[in-house]
Tab-separated table of C-alpha atoms in Angstrom:
chain	number	residue	atom	x	y	z
E	1106	UNK	CA	0.000	0.000	0.000
E	1107	UNK	CA	1.373	3.418	-0.927
E	1108	UNK	CA	2.242	5.743	1.918
E	1109	UNK	CA	1.568	9.400	1.283
E	1110	UNK	CA	3.072	11.922	3.672
E	1111	UNK	CA	1.513	15.340	4.128
E	1112	UNK	CA	-0.499	14.942	0.962
E	1113	UNK	CA	-2.855	17.804	1.824
E	1114	UNK	CA	0.045	20.225	2.106
E	1115	UNK	CA	1.302	19.065	-1.276
E	1116	UNK	CA	-2.105	19.600	-2.854
E	1117	UNK	CA	-2.274	23.029	-1.280
E	1118	UNK	CA	1.020	23.985	-2.907
E	1119	UNK	CA	-0.178	23.112	-6.375
E	1120	UNK	CA	-3.574	24.713	-5.912
E	1121	UNK	CA	-1.756	27.940	-5.048
E	1122	UNK	CA	0.295	27.569	-8.209
E	1123	UNK	CA	-2.719	28.429	-10.340
E	1124	UNK	CA	-3.107	31.750	-8.546
E	1125	UNK	CA	-0.474	34.031	-10.096
E	1126	UNK	CA	0.104	37.465	-8.586
E	1127	UNK	CA	1.478	38.806	-11.849
E	1128	UNK	CA	-1.645	37.796	-13.730
E	1129	UNK	CA	-4.089	38.534	-10.916
E	1130	UNK	CA	-6.117	35.479	-11.882
E	1131	UNK	CA	-6.907	32.187	-10.223
E	1132	UNK	CA	-9.403	29.360	-10.095
E	1133	UNK	CA	-11.982	31.785	-8.694
E	1134	UNK	CA	-11.449	34.207	-11.564
E	1135	UNK	CA	-11.365	32.025	-14.680
E	1136	UNK	CA	-13.037	34.673	-16.830
E	1137	UNK	CA	-10.174	37.132	-16.274
E	1138	UNK	CA	-7.643	34.476	-17.246
E	1139	UNK	CA	-9.629	33.553	-20.354
E	1140	UNK	CA	-9.726	37.229	-21.330
E	1141	UNK	CA	-5.975	37.520	-20.914
E	1142	UNK	CA	-5.318	34.769	-23.441
E	1143	UNK	CA	-7.660	36.194	-26.058
E	1144	UNK	CA	-4.909	38.481	-27.363
E	1145	UNK	CA	-1.300	38.077	-28.379
E	1146	UNK	CA	-0.406	40.828	-25.922
E	1147	UNK	CA	-1.908	38.709	-23.161
E	1148	UNK	CA	0.425	35.846	-24.044
E	1149	UNK	CA	3.361	38.257	-23.970
E	1150	UNK	CA	2.298	39.430	-20.523
E	1151	UNK	CA	2.007	35.876	-19.238
E	1152	UNK	CA	5.401	34.885	-20.644
E	1153	UNK	CA	7.126	37.977	-19.258
E	1154	UNK	CA	5.572	37.208	-15.890
E	1155	UNK	CA	7.495	33.930	-15.744
E	1156	UNK	CA	10.786	35.696	-16.376
E	1157	UNK	CA	9.922	38.246	-13.697
E	1158	UNK	CA	9.223	35.505	-11.184
E	1159	UNK	CA	12.490	33.705	-11.967
E	1160	UNK	CA	14.377	36.987	-11.526
E	1161	UNK	CA	13.171	37.476	-7.957
E	1162	UNK	CA	15.645	37.238	-5.096
E	1163	UNK	CA	14.178	33.894	-3.970
E	1164	UNK	CA	15.278	32.323	-7.246
E	1165	UNK	CA	17.941	33.506	-9.732
E	1166	UNK	CA	17.939	37.129	-8.580
E	1167	UNK	CA	19.942	36.073	-5.531
E	1168	UNK	CA	19.789	32.545	-4.178
E	1169	UNK	CA	20.708	30.647	-7.366
E	1170	UNK	CA	23.464	33.091	-8.359
E	1171	UNK	CA	25.383	35.305	-5.910
E	1172	UNK	CA	23.464	34.131	-2.830
E	1173	UNK	CA	22.863	30.604	-1.547
E	1174	UNK	CA	24.671	28.650	-4.294
E	1175	UNK	CA	27.795	30.796	-4.057
E	1176	UNK	CA	27.769	30.321	-0.287
E	1177	UNK	CA	27.438	26.540	-0.680
E	1178	UNK	CA	30.407	26.702	-3.070
E	1179	UNK	CA	32.442	28.320	-0.269
E	1180	UNK	CA	33.168	31.396	-2.383
E	1181	UNK	CA	32.759	33.712	0.598
E	1182	UNK	CA	34.195	34.068	4.034
E	1183	UNK	CA	31.677	33.954	6.883
E	1184	UNK	CA	28.615	36.058	6.088
E	1185	UNK	CA	26.530	37.942	8.653
E	1186	UNK	CA	23.233	36.435	7.468
E	1187	UNK	CA	22.386	33.499	9.798
E	1188	UNK	CA	20.937	31.441	6.929
E	1189	UNK	CA	24.181	31.731	4.993
E	1190	UNK	CA	26.214	30.808	8.048
E	1191	UNK	CA	24.170	27.612	8.210
E	1192	UNK	CA	24.609	27.095	4.458
E	1193	UNK	CA	28.382	27.199	4.793
E	1194	UNK	CA	28.042	24.163	7.055
E	1195	UNK	CA	25.362	22.511	4.861
E	1196	UNK	CA	22.909	22.662	7.771
E	1197	UNK	CA	19.813	22.806	5.589
E	1198	UNK	CA	17.156	22.054	8.192
E	1199	UNK	CA	17.757	25.068	10.427
E	1200	UNK	CA	15.089	27.636	11.217
E	1201	UNK	CA	16.903	30.317	9.202
E	1202	UNK	CA	17.889	28.340	6.083
E	1203	UNK	CA	14.925	26.011	5.643
E	1204	UNK	CA	12.450	28.793	4.643
E	1205	UNK	CA	14.818	29.947	1.882
E	1206	UNK	CA	14.909	26.455	0.387
E	1207	UNK	CA	11.128	26.081	0.753
E	1208	UNK	CA	10.500	29.347	-1.084
E	1209	UNK	CA	12.958	28.438	-3.815
E	1210	UNK	CA	11.156	25.128	-4.372
E	1211	UNK	CA	7.720	26.778	-4.490
E	1212	UNK	CA	8.726	29.585	-6.841
E	1213	UNK	CA	10.327	27.205	-9.341
E	1214	UNK	CA	7.299	24.900	-9.438
E	1215	UNK	CA	5.032	27.926	-9.682
E	1216	UNK	CA	6.967	29.057	-12.750
E	1217	UNK	CA	6.657	25.569	-14.270
E	1218	UNK	CA	2.893	25.640	-13.776
E	1219	UNK	CA	2.733	29.014	-15.518
E	1220	UNK	CA	4.743	27.589	-18.430
E	1221	UNK	CA	2.281	24.701	-18.649
E	1222	UNK	CA	-0.670	27.069	-18.669
E	1223	UNK	CA	0.783	28.971	-21.632
E	1224	UNK	CA	1.662	25.765	-23.481
E	1225	UNK	CA	-1.815	24.328	-22.988
E	1226	UNK	CA	-3.552	27.462	-24.242
E	1227	UNK	CA	-1.274	28.474	-27.105
E	1228	UNK	CA	-1.567	25.071	-28.797
E	1229	UNK	CA	-5.173	26.005	-29.645
E	1230	UNK	CA	-4.569	29.720	-30.231
E	1231	UNK	CA	-5.300	31.319	-33.594
E	1232	UNK	CA	-2.038	32.736	-35.056
E	1233	UNK	CA	-3.951	35.816	-36.201
E	1234	UNK	CA	-4.142	37.177	-32.626
E	1235	UNK	CA	-0.351	37.666	-32.604
E	1236	UNK	CA	1.410	40.669	-34.124
E	1237	UNK	CA	3.900	38.401	-35.920
E	1238	UNK	CA	1.284	35.709	-36.616
E	1239	UNK	CA	2.655	32.152	-36.756
E	1240	UNK	CA	6.231	33.297	-36.069
E	1241	UNK	CA	5.272	34.882	-32.755
E	1242	UNK	CA	3.168	31.887	-31.775
E	1243	UNK	CA	6.242	29.704	-32.343
E	1244	UNK	CA	8.423	32.070	-30.298
E	1245	UNK	CA	6.114	32.024	-27.276
E	1246	UNK	CA	5.520	28.284	-27.456
E	1247	UNK	CA	9.254	27.655	-27.906
E	1248	UNK	CA	10.231	29.874	-24.988
E	1249	UNK	CA	7.660	28.267	-22.680
E	1250	UNK	CA	8.887	24.756	-23.552
E	1251	UNK	CA	12.564	25.645	-23.174
E	1252	UNK	CA	11.842	27.440	-19.895
E	1253	UNK	CA	9.979	24.405	-18.581
E	1254	UNK	CA	12.960	22.233	-19.435
E	1255	UNK	CA	15.454	24.669	-17.899
E	1256	UNK	CA	13.590	24.992	-14.597
E	1257	UNK	CA	13.061	21.251	-14.276
E	1258	UNK	CA	16.758	20.720	-15.036
E	1259	UNK	CA	17.867	23.111	-12.305
E	1260	UNK	CA	15.449	21.524	-9.844
E	1261	UNK	CA	17.127	18.212	-10.600
E	1262	UNK	CA	20.607	19.686	-10.182
E	1263	UNK	CA	19.563	21.172	-6.842
E	1264	UNK	CA	17.321	18.567	-5.218
E	1265	UNK	CA	18.637	15.250	-6.555
E	1266	UNK	CA	22.006	13.490	-6.589
E	1267	UNK	CA	24.241	14.054	-9.614
E	1268	UNK	CA	24.523	11.211	-12.156
E	1269	UNK	CA	27.841	10.198	-10.621
E	1270	UNK	CA	25.888	9.364	-7.434
E	1271	UNK	CA	22.712	8.059	-9.069
E	1272	UNK	CA	21.505	4.714	-7.687
E	1273	UNK	CA	18.587	4.210	-10.081
E	1274	UNK	CA	15.790	5.247	-7.719
E	1275	UNK	CA	12.941	7.585	-8.616
E	1276	UNK	CA	13.868	11.129	-7.654
E	1277	UNK	CA	11.596	13.971	-8.786
E	1278	UNK	CA	8.350	14.547	-10.658
E	1279	UNK	CA	8.165	16.177	-14.080
E	1280	UNK	CA	5.112	18.359	-14.639
E	1281	UNK	CA	3.807	18.731	-18.215
E	1282	UNK	CA	0.094	19.261	-17.511
E	1283	UNK	CA	-1.917	22.232	-16.304
E	1284	UNK	CA	-3.429	22.035	-13.813
E	1285	UNK	CA	-1.773	19.070	-12.121
E	1286	UNK	CA	-1.761	18.178	-8.462
E	1287	UNK	CA	0.453	15.142	-8.728
E	1288	UNK	CA	2.845	13.390	-11.095
E	1289	UNK	CA	4.877	10.259	-10.305
E	1290	UNK	CA	8.550	10.489	-9.462
E	1291	UNK	CA	10.901	9.484	-12.249
E	1292	UNK	CA	14.355	7.978	-12.419
E	1293	UNK	CA	17.145	10.328	-13.502
E	1294	UNK	CA	17.331	8.883	-17.034
E	1295	UNK	CA	13.569	9.223	-17.566
E	1296	UNK	CA	13.533	12.717	-16.103
E	1297	UNK	CA	16.428	13.940	-18.279
E	1298	UNK	CA	14.752	12.604	-21.426
E	1299	UNK	CA	11.861	14.977	-20.709
E	1300	UNK	CA	14.207	17.888	-19.952
E	1301	UNK	CA	16.014	17.403	-23.259
E	1302	UNK	CA	12.780	16.838	-25.170
E	1303	UNK	CA	11.397	20.182	-23.960
E	1304	UNK	CA	14.621	22.012	-24.784
E	1305	UNK	CA	14.909	20.423	-28.243
E	1306	UNK	CA	11.260	21.120	-29.110
E	1307	UNK	CA	11.628	24.687	-27.911
E	1308	UNK	CA	14.840	25.110	-29.900
E	1309	UNK	CA	13.161	23.896	-33.096
E	1310	UNK	CA	10.287	26.346	-32.693
E	1311	UNK	CA	12.610	29.249	-31.887
E	1312	UNK	CA	14.673	28.558	-34.996
E	1313	UNK	CA	11.770	29.862	-37.099
E	1314	UNK	CA	12.608	33.355	-35.825
E	1315	UNK	CA	16.138	33.558	-34.463
E	1316	UNK	CA	17.975	31.829	-37.326
E	1317	UNK	CA	16.398	33.753	-40.225
E	1318	UNK	CA	16.875	37.322	-41.442
E	1319	UNK	CA	16.441	39.934	-40.124
E	1320	UNK	CA	15.881	38.412	-36.689
E	1321	UNK	CA	19.192	36.536	-36.661
E	1322	UNK	CA	21.035	39.842	-37.065
E	1323	UNK	CA	19.191	41.372	-34.142
E	1324	UNK	CA	19.750	38.420	-31.797
E	1325	UNK	CA	23.526	38.638	-32.454
E	1326	UNK	CA	23.762	42.373	-31.740
E	1327	UNK	CA	24.800	43.146	-28.135
E	1328	UNK	CA	23.069	46.568	-28.092
E	1329	UNK	CA	19.811	44.923	-29.203
E	1330	UNK	CA	19.928	41.554	-27.441
E	1331	UNK	CA	21.120	42.769	-24.014
E	1332	UNK	CA	20.718	46.548	-23.945
E	1333	UNK	CA	17.338	46.988	-25.628
E	1334	UNK	CA	18.398	49.385	-28.360
E	1335	UNK	CA	16.940	49.402	-31.866
E	1336	UNK	CA	18.815	49.795	-35.147
E	1337	UNK	CA	15.863	51.754	-36.497
E	1338	UNK	CA	14.208	48.743	-38.129
E	1339	UNK	CA	12.790	47.241	-34.943
E	1340	UNK	CA	9.512	48.840	-33.971
E	1341	UNK	CA	8.346	46.002	-31.733
E	1342	UNK	CA	9.921	45.875	-28.253
E	1343	UNK	CA	9.168	42.155	-28.120
E	1344	UNK	CA	12.136	41.606	-30.451
E	1345	UNK	CA	14.578	43.531	-28.274
E	1346	UNK	CA	16.375	42.125	-25.233
E	1347	UNK	CA	16.258	38.685	-26.922
E	1348	UNK	CA	19.143	37.418	-24.781
E	1349	UNK	CA	17.156	38.131	-21.637
E	1350	UNK	CA	14.730	35.503	-22.911
E	1351	UNK	CA	15.031	31.940	-24.176
E	1352	UNK	CA	16.042	32.505	-27.797
E	1353	UNK	CA	17.256	29.732	-30.139
E	1354	UNK	CA	20.903	30.126	-29.129
E	1355	UNK	CA	20.089	30.102	-25.419
E	1356	UNK	CA	18.164	26.844	-25.909
E	1357	UNK	CA	21.188	25.468	-27.777
E	1358	UNK	CA	23.519	26.429	-24.913
E	1359	UNK	CA	21.157	24.913	-22.350
E	1360	UNK	CA	21.178	21.680	-24.314
E	1361	UNK	CA	24.972	21.639	-24.221
E	1362	UNK	CA	24.683	21.761	-20.413
E	1363	UNK	CA	22.049	19.068	-20.296
E	1364	UNK	CA	23.914	16.678	-22.593
E	1365	UNK	CA	27.095	17.207	-20.587
E	1366	UNK	CA	25.172	16.377	-17.409
E	1367	UNK	CA	24.222	12.931	-18.742
E	1368	UNK	CA	27.712	12.461	-20.228
E	1369	UNK	CA	26.554	12.541	-23.849
E	1370	UNK	CA	29.825	13.990	-25.111
E	1371	UNK	CA	28.908	13.907	-28.800
E	1372	UNK	CA	25.769	16.023	-28.474
E	1373	UNK	CA	27.244	18.256	-25.753
E	1374	UNK	CA	30.084	19.060	-28.153
E	1375	UNK	CA	27.723	19.580	-31.088
E	1376	UNK	CA	25.526	22.059	-29.233
E	1377	UNK	CA	28.424	23.910	-27.557
E	1378	UNK	CA	30.353	24.179	-30.817
E	1379	UNK	CA	27.336	25.706	-32.528
E	1380	UNK	CA	27.622	28.622	-30.110
E	1381	UNK	CA	31.416	28.798	-30.416
E	1382	UNK	CA	31.119	28.921	-34.209
E	1383	UNK	CA	28.924	32.024	-33.994
E	1384	UNK	CA	32.147	33.897	-33.200
E	1385	UNK	CA	30.689	35.979	-30.408
E	1386	UNK	CA	33.450	38.171	-28.976
E	1387	UNK	CA	34.703	38.065	-25.411
E	1388	UNK	CA	34.453	41.324	-23.480
E	1389	UNK	CA	37.651	43.249	-24.377
E	1390	UNK	CA	40.126	44.699	-21.900
E	1391	UNK	CA	39.157	48.206	-23.046
E	1392	UNK	CA	35.626	47.676	-21.701
E	1393	UNK	CA	37.024	46.698	-18.284
E	1394	UNK	CA	40.009	49.026	-17.937
E	1395	UNK	CA	38.437	52.404	-18.635
E	1396	UNK	CA	39.539	55.881	-17.619
E	1397	UNK	CA	36.489	56.015	-15.360
E	1398	UNK	CA	36.148	52.780	-13.382
E	1399	UNK	CA	32.463	53.466	-12.874
E	1400	UNK	CA	31.991	52.940	-16.619
E	1401	UNK	CA	33.688	49.521	-16.594
E	1402	UNK	CA	31.807	46.482	-17.888
E	1403	UNK	CA	31.682	44.795	-14.484
E	1404	UNK	CA	29.452	41.948	-15.633
E	1405	UNK	CA	31.438	41.331	-18.839
E	1406	UNK	CA	28.057	41.521	-20.508
E	1407	UNK	CA	29.317	41.471	-24.084
E	1408	UNK	CA	29.871	37.702	-23.903
E	1409	UNK	CA	26.715	36.803	-21.982
E	1410	UNK	CA	24.578	34.374	-23.978
E	1411	UNK	CA	21.606	34.542	-21.599
E	1412	UNK	CA	20.722	36.805	-18.701
E	1413	UNK	CA	17.617	37.361	-16.650
E	1414	UNK	CA	16.643	40.950	-15.907
E	1415	UNK	CA	15.606	42.620	-12.652
E	1416	UNK	CA	15.424	46.305	-11.762
E	1417	UNK	CA	15.256	45.484	-8.036
E	1418	UNK	CA	18.440	43.436	-7.731
E	1419	UNK	CA	20.496	46.454	-6.663
E	1420	UNK	CA	18.424	46.805	-3.489
E	1421	UNK	CA	19.014	43.145	-2.600
E	1422	UNK	CA	22.757	43.472	-3.153
E	1423	UNK	CA	23.116	46.562	-0.968
E	1424	UNK	CA	22.336	44.538	2.153
E	1425	UNK	CA	25.470	42.474	1.471
E	1426	UNK	CA	27.891	45.278	0.675
E	1427	UNK	CA	30.326	47.036	2.959
E	1428	UNK	CA	28.170	48.931	5.437
E	1429	UNK	CA	25.057	46.929	4.583
E	1430	UNK	CA	22.851	44.969	6.974
E	1431	UNK	CA	24.827	41.723	6.729
E	1432	UNK	CA	28.258	43.057	5.891
E	1433	UNK	CA	30.287	42.573	2.746
E	1434	UNK	CA	30.435	39.181	1.046
E	1435	UNK	CA	34.226	39.013	1.130
E	1436	UNK	CA	35.778	36.466	-1.191
E	1437	UNK	CA	37.652	33.354	-0.111
E	1438	UNK	CA	41.181	32.534	-1.355
E	1439	UNK	CA	41.290	35.004	-4.245
E	1440	UNK	CA	45.083	35.095	-4.218
E	1441	UNK	CA	45.122	31.302	-4.382
E	1442	UNK	CA	42.641	31.198	-7.250
E	1443	UNK	CA	44.665	33.674	-9.300
E	1444	UNK	CA	48.114	32.511	-8.180
E	1445	UNK	CA	50.641	33.279	-10.898
E	1446	UNK	CA	48.010	35.025	-13.031
E	1447	UNK	CA	47.864	38.581	-11.754
E	1448	UNK	CA	47.280	39.885	-15.290
E	1449	UNK	CA	43.900	38.154	-15.433
E	1450	UNK	CA	41.274	40.832	-16.084
E	1451	UNK	CA	38.865	39.103	-13.724
E	1452	UNK	CA	41.210	39.876	-10.859
E	1453	UNK	CA	42.595	43.194	-12.093
E	1454	UNK	CA	39.322	44.914	-12.830
E	1455	UNK	CA	36.463	42.934	-11.251
E	1456	UNK	CA	37.777	42.519	-7.685
E	1457	UNK	CA	38.619	45.247	-5.226
E	1458	UNK	CA	40.230	45.407	-1.800
E	1459	UNK	CA	38.494	46.413	1.392
E	1460	UNK	CA	40.359	47.076	4.621
E	1461	UNK	CA	42.672	44.432	6.090
E	1462	UNK	CA	43.251	42.806	2.707
E	1463	UNK	CA	39.678	41.516	2.349
E	1464	UNK	CA	38.409	41.412	-1.235
E	1465	UNK	CA	34.979	41.681	-2.836
E	1466	UNK	CA	33.627	41.175	-6.336
E	1467	UNK	CA	32.465	44.238	-8.271
E	1468	UNK	CA	30.081	42.244	-10.497
E	1469	UNK	CA	27.025	43.045	-8.422
E	1470	UNK	CA	28.068	46.476	-7.138
E	1471	UNK	CA	25.993	49.123	-8.868
E	1472	UNK	CA	27.934	51.628	-10.933
E	1473	UNK	CA	27.615	55.331	-10.200
E	1474	UNK	CA	27.623	55.979	-13.945
E	1475	UNK	CA	23.972	56.238	-15.008
E	1476	UNK	CA	24.365	54.639	-18.434
E	1477	UNK	CA	26.457	51.735	-17.144
E	1478	UNK	CA	23.995	51.161	-14.307
E	1479	UNK	CA	21.007	51.229	-16.675
E	1480	UNK	CA	22.504	48.614	-18.955
E	1481	UNK	CA	24.252	46.310	-16.506
E	1482	UNK	CA	22.775	46.534	-13.017
E	1483	UNK	CA	19.540	44.660	-13.929
E	1484	UNK	CA	21.362	41.791	-15.686
E	1485	UNK	CA	21.553	38.399	-13.977
E	1486	UNK	CA	24.145	36.374	-15.938
E	1487	UNK	CA	22.857	32.857	-16.612
E	1488	UNK	CA	25.040	31.514	-19.451
E	1489	UNK	CA	28.372	32.862	-20.630
E	1490	UNK	CA	30.215	32.181	-23.864
E	1491	UNK	CA	33.128	30.795	-21.818
E	1492	UNK	CA	30.992	27.918	-20.516
E	1493	UNK	CA	30.503	26.657	-24.063
E	1494	UNK	CA	34.287	26.462	-24.492
E	1495	UNK	CA	34.602	24.572	-21.203
E	1496	UNK	CA	31.857	22.104	-22.164
E	1497	UNK	CA	33.282	21.572	-25.648
E	1498	UNK	CA	36.806	21.065	-24.327
E	1499	UNK	CA	35.736	18.501	-21.763
E	1500	UNK	CA	33.683	16.664	-24.406
E	1501	UNK	CA	36.466	16.467	-26.984
E	1502	UNK	CA	39.410	15.793	-24.663
E	1503	UNK	CA	39.675	12.038	-25.264
E	1504	UNK	CA	39.572	12.384	-29.063
E	1505	UNK	CA	41.449	15.632	-29.570
E	1506	UNK	CA	43.395	16.883	-26.525
E	1507	UNK	CA	45.043	19.637	-28.578
E	1508	UNK	CA	41.685	21.155	-29.493
E	1509	UNK	CA	40.502	20.805	-25.894
E	1510	UNK	CA	43.440	22.783	-24.518
E	1511	UNK	CA	43.239	25.304	-27.383
E	1512	UNK	CA	39.631	26.112	-26.465
E	1513	UNK	CA	40.547	26.472	-22.803
E	1514	UNK	CA	43.488	28.724	-23.659
E	1515	UNK	CA	41.286	30.820	-25.926
E	1516	UNK	CA	39.154	31.784	-22.938
E	1517	UNK	CA	42.185	32.346	-20.709
E	1518	UNK	CA	43.936	34.614	-23.234
E	1519	UNK	CA	40.703	36.546	-23.752
E	1520	UNK	CA	40.590	37.091	-19.982
E	1521	UNK	CA	44.168	38.429	-19.835
E	1522	UNK	CA	46.352	35.361	-19.282
E	1523	UNK	CA	49.932	35.802	-20.551
E	1524	UNK	CA	50.843	32.147	-21.023
E	1525	UNK	CA	49.194	29.081	-22.522
E	1526	UNK	CA	48.548	25.839	-20.682
E	1527	UNK	CA	50.406	22.818	-22.016
E	1528	UNK	CA	48.542	20.146	-23.949
E	1529	UNK	CA	47.403	17.141	-21.925
E	1530	UNK	CA	45.296	14.065	-22.538
E	1531	UNK	CA	44.928	13.361	-18.818
E	1532	UNK	CA	41.346	13.903	-17.760
E	1533	UNK	CA	42.237	14.598	-14.118
E	1534	UNK	CA	44.697	17.319	-15.095
E	1535	UNK	CA	42.339	18.885	-17.620
E	1536	UNK	CA	39.446	18.903	-15.137
E	1537	UNK	CA	41.790	20.587	-12.674
E	1538	UNK	CA	42.296	23.355	-15.234
E	1539	UNK	CA	38.534	23.595	-15.761
E	1540	UNK	CA	37.891	23.790	-12.020
E	1541	UNK	CA	40.336	26.652	-11.625
E	1542	UNK	CA	38.693	28.453	-14.537
E	1543	UNK	CA	35.235	28.055	-13.001
E	1544	UNK	CA	36.510	29.501	-9.732
E	1545	UNK	CA	37.722	32.594	-11.594
E	1546	UNK	CA	35.021	32.967	-14.229
E	1547	UNK	CA	31.864	32.390	-12.204
E	1548	UNK	CA	32.520	34.276	-8.970
E	1549	UNK	CA	29.106	35.105	-7.528
E	1550	UNK	CA	27.168	33.388	-10.346
E	1551	UNK	CA	26.284	29.996	-8.819
E	1552	UNK	CA	27.759	27.693	-11.482
E	1553	UNK	CA	30.640	26.484	-9.334
E	1554	UNK	CA	28.121	24.633	-7.134
E	1555	UNK	CA	26.936	22.552	-10.096
E	1556	UNK	CA	30.499	21.742	-11.170
E	1557	UNK	CA	31.521	20.547	-7.715
E	1558	UNK	CA	28.403	18.407	-7.559
E	1559	UNK	CA	28.643	16.963	-11.077
E	1560	UNK	CA	32.282	15.941	-10.597
E	1561	UNK	CA	31.826	14.937	-6.936
E	1562	UNK	CA	34.520	17.342	-5.714
E	1563	UNK	CA	34.646	18.688	-2.184
E	1564	UNK	CA	34.407	22.507	-2.365
E	1565	UNK	CA	37.594	24.392	-1.627
E	1566	UNK	CA	37.255	26.129	1.712
E	1567	UNK	CA	34.751	23.720	3.241
E	1568	UNK	CA	35.609	23.165	6.884
E	1569	UNK	CA	37.263	19.759	7.514
E	1570	UNK	CA	34.771	19.194	10.333
E	1571	UNK	CA	31.789	19.620	8.018
E	1572	UNK	CA	30.142	16.838	6.029
E	1573	UNK	CA	29.549	18.278	2.577
E	1574	UNK	CA	26.069	17.618	1.195
E	1575	UNK	CA	25.319	19.124	-2.214
E	1576	UNK	CA	21.755	17.765	-2.414
E	1577	UNK	CA	19.200	20.251	-1.138
E	1578	UNK	CA	16.402	18.607	0.875
E	1579	UNK	CA	12.958	18.533	-0.683
E	1580	UNK	CA	10.764	20.589	1.665
E	1581	UNK	CA	9.038	18.121	3.992
E	1582	UNK	CA	5.634	19.784	3.692
E	1583	UNK	CA	5.731	19.303	-0.084
E	1584	UNK	CA	7.179	15.808	-0.278
E	1585	UNK	CA	5.085	12.916	-1.539
E	1586	UNK	CA	6.412	9.463	-0.731
E	1587	UNK	CA	5.052	6.807	-3.085
């Protein structure tokens, strides 16, 4: 007989999912929701609402970037926030940390439900209600599918063991229906098939816009895709800021991540190389080392493939700066990370000293230059060009170690390194290079957590007395045991 724990609480969670603050609709207001989806503008509003929710501090606006995940990666010295002090010791069940994890879980599943609502409705929608007709219908459907895959994938990377630790048991549920109160738990292989299916379907739909003229030109232009400018031919704002949404190339990069996660080297390489072959440029030294440091490109935004966008992130960050409520998030072992590489731009221009030799990252510190702040402060980096080089190098190492090290050196030279790493076909040595690069490249961005977990590496800086646990606990009130 199946045992179900706290099933009423679980049902309550998913009944709340259908009540979205950003839509102001719910099961008691079905007419308002139906009205929303009568127009193409309503679909745009619903889709943008998902991005807004993911950009909140409870999700990628803090906890899954410079907040909780960076703390779990031991990137900071002791922080004044009690929850983060507990996180440094992987004490997930404490009174201060547990609510953060609960809220993270709820917000991500809420976003999935909103994706499912859009997917369900747009399948039957008449293309004529959209400004761009069938093309726009494909964009919205493609983004919703790719988003659903991305969020499910990150839930897996957070709340389940990595493949290297997988024991073949059912782990998490995958939600494809709206509304849905319950779906069975799946094994990792089954779950990842659905993740990849959503991303591939989304990618195919998005190709109808982002890979054809003139849209492909716009999605490759930094001023258009990340800064919202127009070249005079774009009248519709929906086509601007394309890299703050799931465009075709973002879906391709996400697939490179997903295929790497399941150790499908061939397809990980294929998807990563597609991005590399676009010949996006790395942020140049001139954009970092300016006459006025307040104008510097602190987020190296020119080589961001995908970023979320939040105008409120600066307020969240201020609490963790020097003089803020919780004190500065001072960085751990920066001199060790950059040992022998003091010319690296990421150290020279993106890290600054406080008193007593303590160092902080400038990535999240708001610039006093109005134009720089307008463009960069709201950006939440999600995927960088460099990650595609790292994925491709790891995938090709066994077959072509020269190409693997060349790709790694290409990133290093672009970031200011003055010497090239020697060729190696040893996986342990190459992964050591990759690990050091992640520690430099993704300071305050959360990705180091996933690397440590995927490779089963104990985080540098973790106290010897602490048992490292990189699997976040599923909130007890929401857990269904079958």
